[in-house]
PDB file of C-alpha atoms in Angstrom:
ATOM      1  CA  MET A   1      -2.985   2.773   9.002  1.00 45.00           C
ATOM      2  CA  ALA A   2      -2.259   0.246   6.152  1.00 64.00           C
ATOM      3  CA  ARG A   3      -4.065  -1.951   3.759  1.00 84.00           C
ATOM      4  CA  PHE A   4      -7.677  -0.924   3.340  1.00 93.00           C
ATOM      5  CA  GLU A   5      -9.789  -2.383   5.938  1.00 96.00           C
ATOM      6  CA  HIS A   6     -12.534  -2.573   3.043  1.00 97.00           C
ATOM      7  CA  HIS A   7     -12.343  -1.887  -0.641  1.00 97.00           C
ATOM      8  CA  ILE A   8     -15.274  -0.823  -2.938  1.00 98.00           C
ATOM      9  CA  PHE A   9     -15.232  -1.450  -6.523  1.00 98.00           C
ATOM     10  CA  VAL A  10     -17.807   0.249  -8.282  1.00 98.00           C
ATOM     11  CA  CYS A  11     -18.519  -1.286 -11.889  1.00 96.00           C
ATOM     12  CA  THR A  12     -18.171   1.813 -14.183  1.00 95.00           C
ATOM     13  CA  ASN A  13     -18.299   0.135 -17.510  1.00 93.00           C
ATOM     14  CA  GLN A  14     -20.625   1.347 -20.396  1.00 91.00           C
ATOM     15  CA  ARG A  15     -22.025  -0.472 -23.042  1.00 91.00           C
ATOM     16  CA  VAL A  16     -23.857   0.839 -26.328  1.00 90.00           C
ATOM     17  CA  PRO A  17     -27.582   1.506 -25.388  1.00 89.00           C
ATOM     18  CA  GLU A  18     -28.728  -1.530 -27.657  1.00 90.00           C
ATOM     19  CA  ASN A  19     -26.363  -4.472 -25.832  1.00 90.00           C
ATOM     20  CA  PRO A  20     -28.527  -6.845 -24.214  1.00 89.00           C
ATOM     21  CA  ARG A  21     -26.546  -7.109 -21.467  1.00 89.00           C
ATOM     22  CA  GLY A  22     -26.827  -3.944 -20.200  1.00 89.00           C
ATOM     23  CA  CYS A  23     -24.095  -1.662 -18.611  1.00 90.00           C
ATOM     24  CA  CYS A  24     -23.437  -0.497 -15.064  1.00 92.00           C
ATOM     25  CA  ASP A  25     -22.769   3.067 -15.614  1.00 92.00           C
ATOM     26  CA  PRO A  26     -25.049   4.292 -19.120  1.00 89.00           C
ATOM     27  CA  SER A  27     -23.914   7.761 -18.505  1.00 90.00           C
ATOM     28  CA  GLY A  28     -20.378   7.441 -18.042  1.00 91.00           C
ATOM     29  CA  ALA A  29     -20.516   9.626 -15.043  1.00 91.00           C
ATOM     30  CA  ALA A  30     -19.551   7.163 -12.315  1.00 94.00           C
ATOM     31  CA  PHE A  31     -22.416   9.002 -10.195  1.00 95.00           C
ATOM     32  CA  LEU A  32     -22.571   5.843  -7.969  1.00 97.00           C
ATOM     33  CA  GLN A  33     -19.041   5.635  -7.012  1.00 97.00           C
ATOM     34  CA  LEU A  34     -18.463   9.203  -6.231  1.00 97.00           C
ATOM     35  CA  ARG A  35     -21.446   8.969  -3.950  1.00 98.00           C
ATOM     36  CA  PHE A  36     -19.544   5.986  -2.334  1.00 98.00           C
ATOM     37  CA  LYS A  37     -16.488   8.767  -2.139  1.00 98.00           C
ATOM     38  CA  LYS A  38     -18.897  11.527  -0.451  1.00 98.00           C
ATOM     39  CA  GLU A  39     -20.313   8.877   1.970  1.00 98.00           C
ATOM     40  CA  LEU A  40     -17.207   7.602   3.117  1.00 98.00           C
ATOM     41  CA  ALA A  41     -15.564  11.275   3.403  1.00 98.00           C
ATOM     42  CA  SER A  42     -18.575  12.494   5.202  1.00 98.00           C
ATOM     43  CA  ARG A  43     -17.856   9.690   7.820  1.00 97.00           C
ATOM     44  CA  GLY A  44     -14.020  10.128   8.092  1.00 97.00           C
ATOM     45  CA  LEU A  45     -13.609   6.307   6.562  1.00 97.00           C
ATOM     46  CA  THR A  46     -11.137   7.221   3.737  1.00 94.00           C
ATOM     47  CA  ASP A  47      -8.440   6.336   5.285  1.00 92.00           C
ATOM     48  CA  THR A  48      -9.145   2.692   5.770  1.00 94.00           C
ATOM     49  CA  VAL A  49     -11.734   2.516   2.953  1.00 97.00           C
ATOM     50  CA  ARG A  50     -11.463   3.121  -0.365  1.00 97.00           C
ATOM     51  CA  ALA A  51     -14.307   3.363  -3.386  1.00 97.00           C
ATOM     52  CA  ASN A  52     -13.015   2.532  -6.632  1.00 97.00           C
ATOM     53  CA  LYS A  53     -13.798   2.401 -10.506  1.00 97.00           C
ATOM     54  CA  SER A  54     -13.693  -0.974 -11.767  1.00 97.00           C
ATOM     55  CA  GLY A  55     -13.961  -1.880 -15.377  1.00 96.00           C
ATOM     56  CA  CYS A  56     -16.585  -4.358 -16.115  1.00 95.00           C
ATOM     57  CA  LEU A  57     -17.030  -6.925 -13.341  1.00 95.00           C
ATOM     58  CA  ASP A  58     -19.086  -9.238 -15.551  1.00 92.00           C
ATOM     59  CA  GLN A  59     -22.288  -9.619 -13.786  1.00 91.00           C
ATOM     60  CA  CYS A  60     -24.149  -7.054 -16.058  1.00 91.00           C
ATOM     61  CA  GLU A  61     -27.507  -8.502 -15.573  1.00 90.00           C
ATOM     62  CA  HIS A  62     -27.315  -7.322 -12.299  1.00 92.00           C
ATOM     63  CA  GLY A  63     -26.097  -4.056 -12.698  1.00 89.00           C
ATOM     64  CA  PRO A  64     -25.289  -1.739 -10.939  1.00 96.00           C
ATOM     65  CA  THR A  65     -23.022  -4.267  -9.386  1.00 96.00           C
ATOM     66  CA  VAL A  66     -20.594  -3.303  -6.307  1.00 98.00           C
ATOM     67  CA  VAL A  67     -18.006  -5.757  -4.630  1.00 97.00           C
ATOM     68  CA  VAL A  68     -16.322  -5.507  -1.870  1.00 97.00           C
ATOM     69  CA  TYR A  69     -13.184  -6.797  -0.510  1.00 97.00           C
ATOM     70  CA  PRO A  70     -11.351  -8.967   1.096  1.00 96.00           C
ATOM     71  CA  GLU A  71     -14.923 -10.498   1.870  1.00 95.00           C
ATOM     72  CA  GLY A  72     -15.799 -10.642  -1.568  1.00 96.00           C
ATOM     73  CA  VAL A  73     -18.987  -9.811  -0.882  1.00 97.00           C
ATOM     74  CA  TRP A  74     -21.506  -8.398  -4.403  1.00 97.00           C
ATOM     75  CA  TYR A  75     -24.125  -6.214  -4.511  1.00 97.00           C
ATOM     76  CA  GLY A  76     -26.632  -5.716  -7.547  1.00 96.00           C
ATOM     77  CA  GLY A  77     -29.063  -3.461  -8.441  1.00 96.00           C
ATOM     78  CA  VAL A  78     -27.208  -0.766  -6.259  1.00 97.00           C
ATOM     79  CA  LYS A  79     -28.750   2.812  -6.651  1.00 96.00           C
ATOM     80  CA  PRO A  80     -27.149   6.146  -5.170  1.00 96.00           C
ATOM     81  CA  GLU A  81     -29.565   5.861  -2.510  1.00 97.00           C
ATOM     82  CA  ASP A  82     -28.542   2.348  -0.954  1.00 98.00           C
ATOM     83  CA  VAL A  83     -25.128   4.151  -0.849  1.00 98.00           C
ATOM     84  CA  ALA A  84     -25.319   5.401   2.775  1.00 98.00           C
ATOM     85  CA  GLU A  85     -26.751   1.935   4.147  1.00 98.00           C
ATOM     86  CA  ILE A  86     -24.157  -0.134   2.516  1.00 98.00           C
ATOM     87  CA  VAL A  87     -21.745   2.036   4.542  1.00 98.00           C
ATOM     88  CA  GLU A  88     -23.518   2.088   7.472  1.00 98.00           C
ATOM     89  CA  SER A  89     -24.435  -1.541   7.594  1.00 98.00           C
ATOM     90  CA  HIS A  90     -21.687  -3.198   5.976  1.00 98.00           C
ATOM     91  CA  ILE A  91     -18.692  -1.058   6.443  1.00 98.00           C
ATOM     92  CA  ILE A  92     -19.290   0.199   9.878  1.00 97.00           C
ATOM     93  CA  ASN A  93     -21.388  -2.509  11.588  1.00 98.00           C
ATOM     94  CA  ARG A  94     -19.996  -5.530   9.484  1.00 97.00           C
ATOM     95  CA  THR A  95     -23.480  -6.557   7.951  1.00 98.00           C
ATOM     96  CA  PRO A  96     -24.064  -6.758   4.501  1.00 98.00           C
ATOM     97  CA  VAL A  97     -27.338  -5.442   3.054  1.00 98.00           C
ATOM     98  CA  ALA A  98     -28.782  -8.708   2.369  1.00 98.00           C
ATOM     99  CA  ARG A  99     -31.618  -7.059   0.116  1.00 97.00           C
ATOM    100  CA  LEU A 100     -28.908  -6.241  -2.319  1.00 98.00           C
ATOM    101  CA  LEU A 101     -26.697  -9.126  -2.353  1.00 97.00           C
ATOM    102  CA  LEU A 102     -26.381 -11.315  -5.525  1.00 95.00           C
ATOM    103  CA  ALA A 103     -27.640 -14.599  -5.305  1.00 92.00           C
ATOM    104  CA  GLU A 104     -24.723 -17.247  -4.571  1.00 90.00           C
ATOM    105  CA  GLU A 105     -26.349 -19.295  -8.085  1.00 89.00           C
ATOM    106  CA  CYS A 106     -25.630 -15.889  -9.775  1.00 89.00           C
ATOM    107  CA  ILE A 107     -22.400 -14.783  -9.153  1.00 89.00           C
ATOM    108  CA  ASN A 108     -19.625 -15.413 -11.661  1.00 85.00           C
ATOM    109  CA  THR A 109     -21.934 -18.353 -12.620  1.00 83.00           C
ATOM    110  CA  VAL A 110     -22.865 -19.383 -16.953  1.00 80.00           C
ATOM    111  CA  SER A 111     -25.894 -21.309 -15.757  1.00 83.00           C
ATOM    112  CA  CYS A 112     -27.060 -17.857 -14.029  1.00 86.00           C
ATOM    113  CA  ALA A 113     -30.805 -17.477 -15.234  1.00 87.00           C
ATOM    114  CA  HIS A 114     -30.609 -13.974 -15.989  1.00 89.00           C
ATOM    115  CA  LYS A 115     -27.348 -14.257 -18.166  1.00 84.00           C
ATOM    116  CA  PHE A 116     -28.052 -12.965 -21.621  1.00 81.00           C
ATOM    117  CA  ARG A 117     -27.589 -16.149 -23.815  1.00 75.00           C
ATOM    118  CA  ARG A 118     -27.613 -15.297 -27.691  1.00 69.00           C
ATOM    119  CA  LYS A 119     -30.300 -17.657 -29.482  1.00 66.00           C
ATOM    120  CA  ALA A 120     -29.100 -20.368 -31.714  1.00 58.00           C
ATOM    121  CA  GLU A 121     -29.859 -18.973 -35.324  1.00 50.00           C
TER     122      GLU A 121
ATOM    123  CA  MET B   1     -17.727 -22.091 -10.184  1.00 45.00           C
ATOM    124  CA  ALA B   2     -18.948 -19.529  -8.279  1.00 64.00           C
ATOM    125  CA  ARG B   3     -16.971 -16.304  -6.973  1.00 84.00           C
ATOM    126  CA  PHE B   4     -14.068 -15.686  -8.189  1.00 93.00           C
ATOM    127  CA  GLU B   5     -10.753 -17.794  -6.969  1.00 96.00           C
ATOM    128  CA  HIS B   6      -8.549 -14.708  -6.842  1.00 97.00           C
ATOM    129  CA  HIS B   7      -9.827 -11.114  -8.510  1.00 97.00           C
ATOM    130  CA  ILE B   8      -7.239  -8.930  -9.973  1.00 98.00           C
ATOM    131  CA  PHE B   9      -7.170  -5.219 -10.441  1.00 98.00           C
ATOM    132  CA  VAL B  10      -4.497  -3.575 -12.463  1.00 98.00           C
ATOM    133  CA  CYS B  11      -4.509   0.245 -12.188  1.00 97.00           C
ATOM    134  CA  THR B  12      -5.777   1.782 -15.889  1.00 95.00           C
ATOM    135  CA  ASN B  13      -5.355   5.630 -14.247  1.00 93.00           C
ATOM    136  CA  GLN B  14      -4.285   8.380 -16.530  1.00 91.00           C
ATOM    137  CA  ARG B  15      -2.573  11.737 -15.550  1.00 91.00           C
ATOM    138  CA  VAL B  16      -1.423  14.353 -17.384  1.00 90.00           C
ATOM    139  CA  PRO B  17       2.609  13.861 -18.221  1.00 89.00           C
ATOM    140  CA  GLU B  18       3.688  16.717 -15.545  1.00 90.00           C
ATOM    141  CA  ASN B  19       1.877  15.359 -12.816  1.00 90.00           C
ATOM    142  CA  PRO B  20       4.510  14.626 -10.394  1.00 89.00           C
ATOM    143  CA  ARG B  21       2.306  11.514  -8.734  1.00 89.00           C
ATOM    144  CA  GLY B  22       3.015   9.655 -12.137  1.00 89.00           C
ATOM    145  CA  CYS B  23       0.172   6.962 -13.338  1.00 90.00           C
ATOM    146  CA  CYS B  24      -0.061   3.762 -13.565  1.00 92.00           C
ATOM    147  CA  ASP B  25      -1.113   3.327 -17.684  1.00 92.00           C
ATOM    148  CA  PRO B  26       0.023   6.738 -19.419  1.00 89.00           C
ATOM    149  CA  SER B  27      -0.819   5.504 -22.725  1.00 90.00           C
ATOM    150  CA  GLY B  28      -4.590   4.466 -21.617  1.00 91.00           C
ATOM    151  CA  ALA B  29      -4.342   1.332 -23.580  1.00 91.00           C
ATOM    152  CA  ALA B  30      -4.334  -0.914 -20.691  1.00 94.00           C
ATOM    153  CA  PHE B  31      -1.602  -3.478 -22.060  1.00 95.00           C
ATOM    154  CA  LEU B  32      -1.005  -4.794 -18.504  1.00 97.00           C
ATOM    155  CA  GLN B  33      -4.234  -5.946 -17.498  1.00 97.00           C
ATOM    156  CA  LEU B  34      -4.639  -7.153 -21.479  1.00 98.00           C
ATOM    157  CA  ARG B  35      -1.764  -9.292 -20.351  1.00 98.00           C
ATOM    158  CA  PHE B  36      -3.279 -10.532 -17.433  1.00 98.00           C
ATOM    159  CA  LYS B  37      -6.200 -11.438 -19.462  1.00 98.00           C
ATOM    160  CA  LYS B  38      -4.157 -13.393 -21.957  1.00 98.00           C
ATOM    161  CA  GLU B  39      -2.344 -15.141 -19.792  1.00 98.00           C
ATOM    162  CA  LEU B  40      -5.218 -16.743 -17.362  1.00 98.00           C
ATOM    163  CA  ALA B  41      -6.904 -16.951 -20.890  1.00 98.00           C
ATOM    164  CA  SER B  42      -4.216 -19.466 -22.108  1.00 98.00           C
ATOM    165  CA  ARG B  43      -3.868 -21.329 -18.591  1.00 97.00           C
ATOM    166  CA  GLY B  44      -7.560 -22.052 -18.801  1.00 97.00           C
ATOM    167  CA  LEU B  45      -7.962 -20.026 -15.791  1.00 97.00           C
ATOM    168  CA  THR B  46     -10.985 -17.611 -16.918  1.00 94.00           C
ATOM    169  CA  ASP B  47     -13.846 -19.431 -15.154  1.00 92.00           C
ATOM    170  CA  THR B  48     -12.072 -18.458 -11.861  1.00 94.00           C
ATOM    171  CA  VAL B  49      -9.862 -15.794 -11.967  1.00 97.00           C
ATOM    172  CA  ARG B  50     -10.418 -12.295 -13.593  1.00 97.00           C
ATOM    173  CA  ALA B  51      -8.482  -9.709 -14.521  1.00 97.00           C
ATOM    174  CA  ASN B  52     -10.017  -6.340 -13.869  1.00 97.00           C
ATOM    175  CA  LYS B  53      -9.442  -2.729 -15.295  1.00 97.00           C
ATOM    176  CA  SER B  54      -9.646  -0.595 -11.976  1.00 97.00           C
ATOM    177  CA  GLY B  55      -9.639   3.310 -11.780  1.00 96.00           C
ATOM    178  CA  CYS B  56      -6.978   5.186  -9.275  1.00 95.00           C
ATOM    179  CA  LEU B  57      -5.603   2.591  -6.600  1.00 95.00           C
ATOM    180  CA  ASP B  58      -3.844   5.704  -4.749  1.00 92.00           C
ATOM    181  CA  GLN B  59      -0.554   3.822  -5.092  1.00 91.00           C
ATOM    182  CA  CYS B  60       0.709   5.967  -7.973  1.00 91.00           C
ATOM    183  CA  GLU B  61       4.582   6.513  -6.843  1.00 90.00           C
ATOM    184  CA  HIS B  62       4.829   2.845  -7.014  1.00 92.00           C
ATOM    185  CA  GLY B  63       2.870   2.130 -10.053  1.00 89.00           C
ATOM    186  CA  PRO B  64       1.987   0.569 -12.670  1.00 96.00           C
ATOM    187  CA  THR B  65       0.014  -0.982  -9.573  1.00 96.00           C
ATOM    188  CA  VAL B  66      -2.120  -4.592  -9.019  1.00 98.00           C
ATOM    189  CA  VAL B  67      -4.162  -5.885  -6.313  1.00 97.00           C
ATOM    190  CA  VAL B  68      -5.039  -9.613  -6.188  1.00 97.00           C
ATOM    191  CA  TYR B  69      -8.242 -10.044  -3.877  1.00 97.00           C
ATOM    192  CA  PRO B  70      -9.262 -11.499  -1.635  1.00 96.00           C
ATOM    193  CA  GLU B  71      -6.129 -12.096  -0.525  1.00 95.00           C
ATOM    194  CA  GLY B  72      -4.944  -8.340  -0.625  1.00 96.00           C
ATOM    195  CA  VAL B  73      -1.376  -8.812  -2.370  1.00 97.00           C
ATOM    196  CA  TRP B  74      -0.321  -5.662  -3.777  1.00 97.00           C
ATOM    197  CA  TYR B  75       2.507  -5.399  -6.334  1.00 97.00           C
ATOM    198  CA  GLY B  76       3.895  -2.360  -7.584  1.00 96.00           C
ATOM    199  CA  GLY B  77       5.965  -1.607 -10.691  1.00 96.00           C
ATOM    200  CA  VAL B  78       4.585  -4.335 -12.939  1.00 97.00           C
ATOM    201  CA  LYS B  79       5.787  -4.714 -16.148  1.00 96.00           C
ATOM    202  CA  PRO B  80       3.872  -6.951 -18.879  1.00 96.00           C
ATOM    203  CA  GLU B  81       6.676  -9.783 -18.952  1.00 97.00           C
ATOM    204  CA  ASP B  82       5.822  -9.884 -14.917  1.00 98.00           C
ATOM    205  CA  VAL B  83       2.910 -11.183 -15.328  1.00 98.00           C
ATOM    206  CA  ALA B  84       3.360 -14.512 -16.378  1.00 98.00           C
ATOM    207  CA  GLU B  85       5.445 -15.380 -13.349  1.00 98.00           C
ATOM    208  CA  ILE B  86       2.606 -13.722 -11.542  1.00 98.00           C
ATOM    209  CA  VAL B  87       0.332 -16.120 -12.698  1.00 98.00           C
ATOM    210  CA  GLU B  88       2.226 -18.978 -12.389  1.00 98.00           C
ATOM    211  CA  SER B  89       3.622 -18.517  -8.816  1.00 98.00           C
ATOM    212  CA  HIS B  90       0.967 -16.508  -7.068  1.00 98.00           C
ATOM    213  CA  ILE B  91      -2.362 -17.510  -8.858  1.00 98.00           C
ATOM    214  CA  ILE B  92      -1.555 -21.325  -9.562  1.00 97.00           C
ATOM    215  CA  ASN B  93       1.200 -21.893  -7.000  1.00 98.00           C
ATOM    216  CA  ARG B  94      -0.263 -19.749  -4.045  1.00 97.00           C
ATOM    217  CA  THR B  95       2.980 -17.833  -3.834  1.00 98.00           C
ATOM    218  CA  PRO B  96       3.069 -14.051  -4.224  1.00 98.00           C
ATOM    219  CA  VAL B  97       5.912 -12.557  -6.406  1.00 98.00           C
ATOM    220  CA  ALA B  98       8.477 -11.530  -3.670  1.00 98.00           C
ATOM    221  CA  ARG B  99      10.552  -9.175  -5.668  1.00 97.00           C
ATOM    222  CA  LEU B 100       7.118  -7.193  -6.839  1.00 98.00           C
ATOM    223  CA  LEU B 101       5.306  -6.805  -3.260  1.00 97.00           C
ATOM    224  CA  LEU B 102       4.528  -3.260  -2.084  1.00 95.00           C
ATOM    225  CA  ALA B 103       6.559  -2.516   1.187  1.00 92.00           C
ATOM    226  CA  GLU B 104       4.123  -3.175   4.072  1.00 90.00           C
ATOM    227  CA  GLU B 105       5.185   0.544   5.193  1.00 89.00           C
ATOM    228  CA  CYS B 106       4.164   1.797   1.666  1.00 89.00           C
ATOM    229  CA  ILE B 107       0.594   0.561   1.427  1.00 89.00           C
ATOM    230  CA  ASN B 108      -1.808   3.067   2.009  1.00 85.00           C
ATOM    231  CA  THR B 109       0.103   5.205   4.163  1.00 83.00           C
ATOM    232  CA  VAL B 110       0.547   8.803   4.277  1.00 80.00           C
ATOM    233  CA  SER B 111       3.912   8.064   5.816  1.00 83.00           C
ATOM    234  CA  CYS B 112       5.210   6.356   3.159  1.00 86.00           C
ATOM    235  CA  ALA B 113       8.776   7.536   2.038  1.00 87.00           C
ATOM    236  CA  HIS B 114       8.165   7.679  -1.557  1.00 89.00           C
ATOM    237  CA  LYS B 115       4.901   9.646  -1.566  1.00 84.00           C
ATOM    238  CA  PHE B 116       4.909  13.051  -3.176  1.00 81.00           C
ATOM    239  CA  ARG B 117       4.208  15.961  -1.022  1.00 75.00           C
ATOM    240  CA  ARG B 118       3.686  19.527  -2.747  1.00 68.00           C
ATOM    241  CA  LYS B 119       6.395  21.725  -0.845  1.00 66.00           C
ATOM    242  CA  ALA B 120       5.210  24.541   1.349  1.00 58.00           C
ATOM    243  CA  GLU B 121       5.067  27.502  -0.459  1.00 50.00           C
TER     244      GLU B 121
END
């Protein structure tokens, strides 16, 4: 046992409801991260895989956002009911869940078509 | 510009002062993460490198803890005055700062000699 084989960061950032970018964890209860923790525990994976809270990952328009390192796989719109599939397919069977992947042209890109932009006054 | 070339996670977890494991951000002010953000901004690196808050990275006895992905380099005992060196050496010149690296035998290992263990009653 040494470094984590997979380190899952689950955005738990909050913003005020009227913020146009939205946020990944409006309730502040970290339900999604807890769901990952429980799923990993139930499969005996906690020695090698960690599900961490993270601050804002800056992909707010695609939230709730999750990134898995070291492979750098980004997921968007992740719901608690997706967690078992991510753990089964990605973590155990090394096959990322295609339907939840953030599009390459959206990850950390100012040109992302979904990104909120303030209108010129 | 796309995925982050480096994604720096800075533990900003708090525990009560009497907790024997300690914690990485006793004040809750995230000074260390903010120092990384400022250092990256001052060097024009924010498009490709992100300094994120993270929840507990579970290396508390070695805190303040920082992990840099995708390379999976773990640092311990990081002080604000170390930040410029990490950015200069590791992020820009691709040479991790050896004096701050967590020992291999300490990273995510229950056998780590520094790990707090409750005494048997």
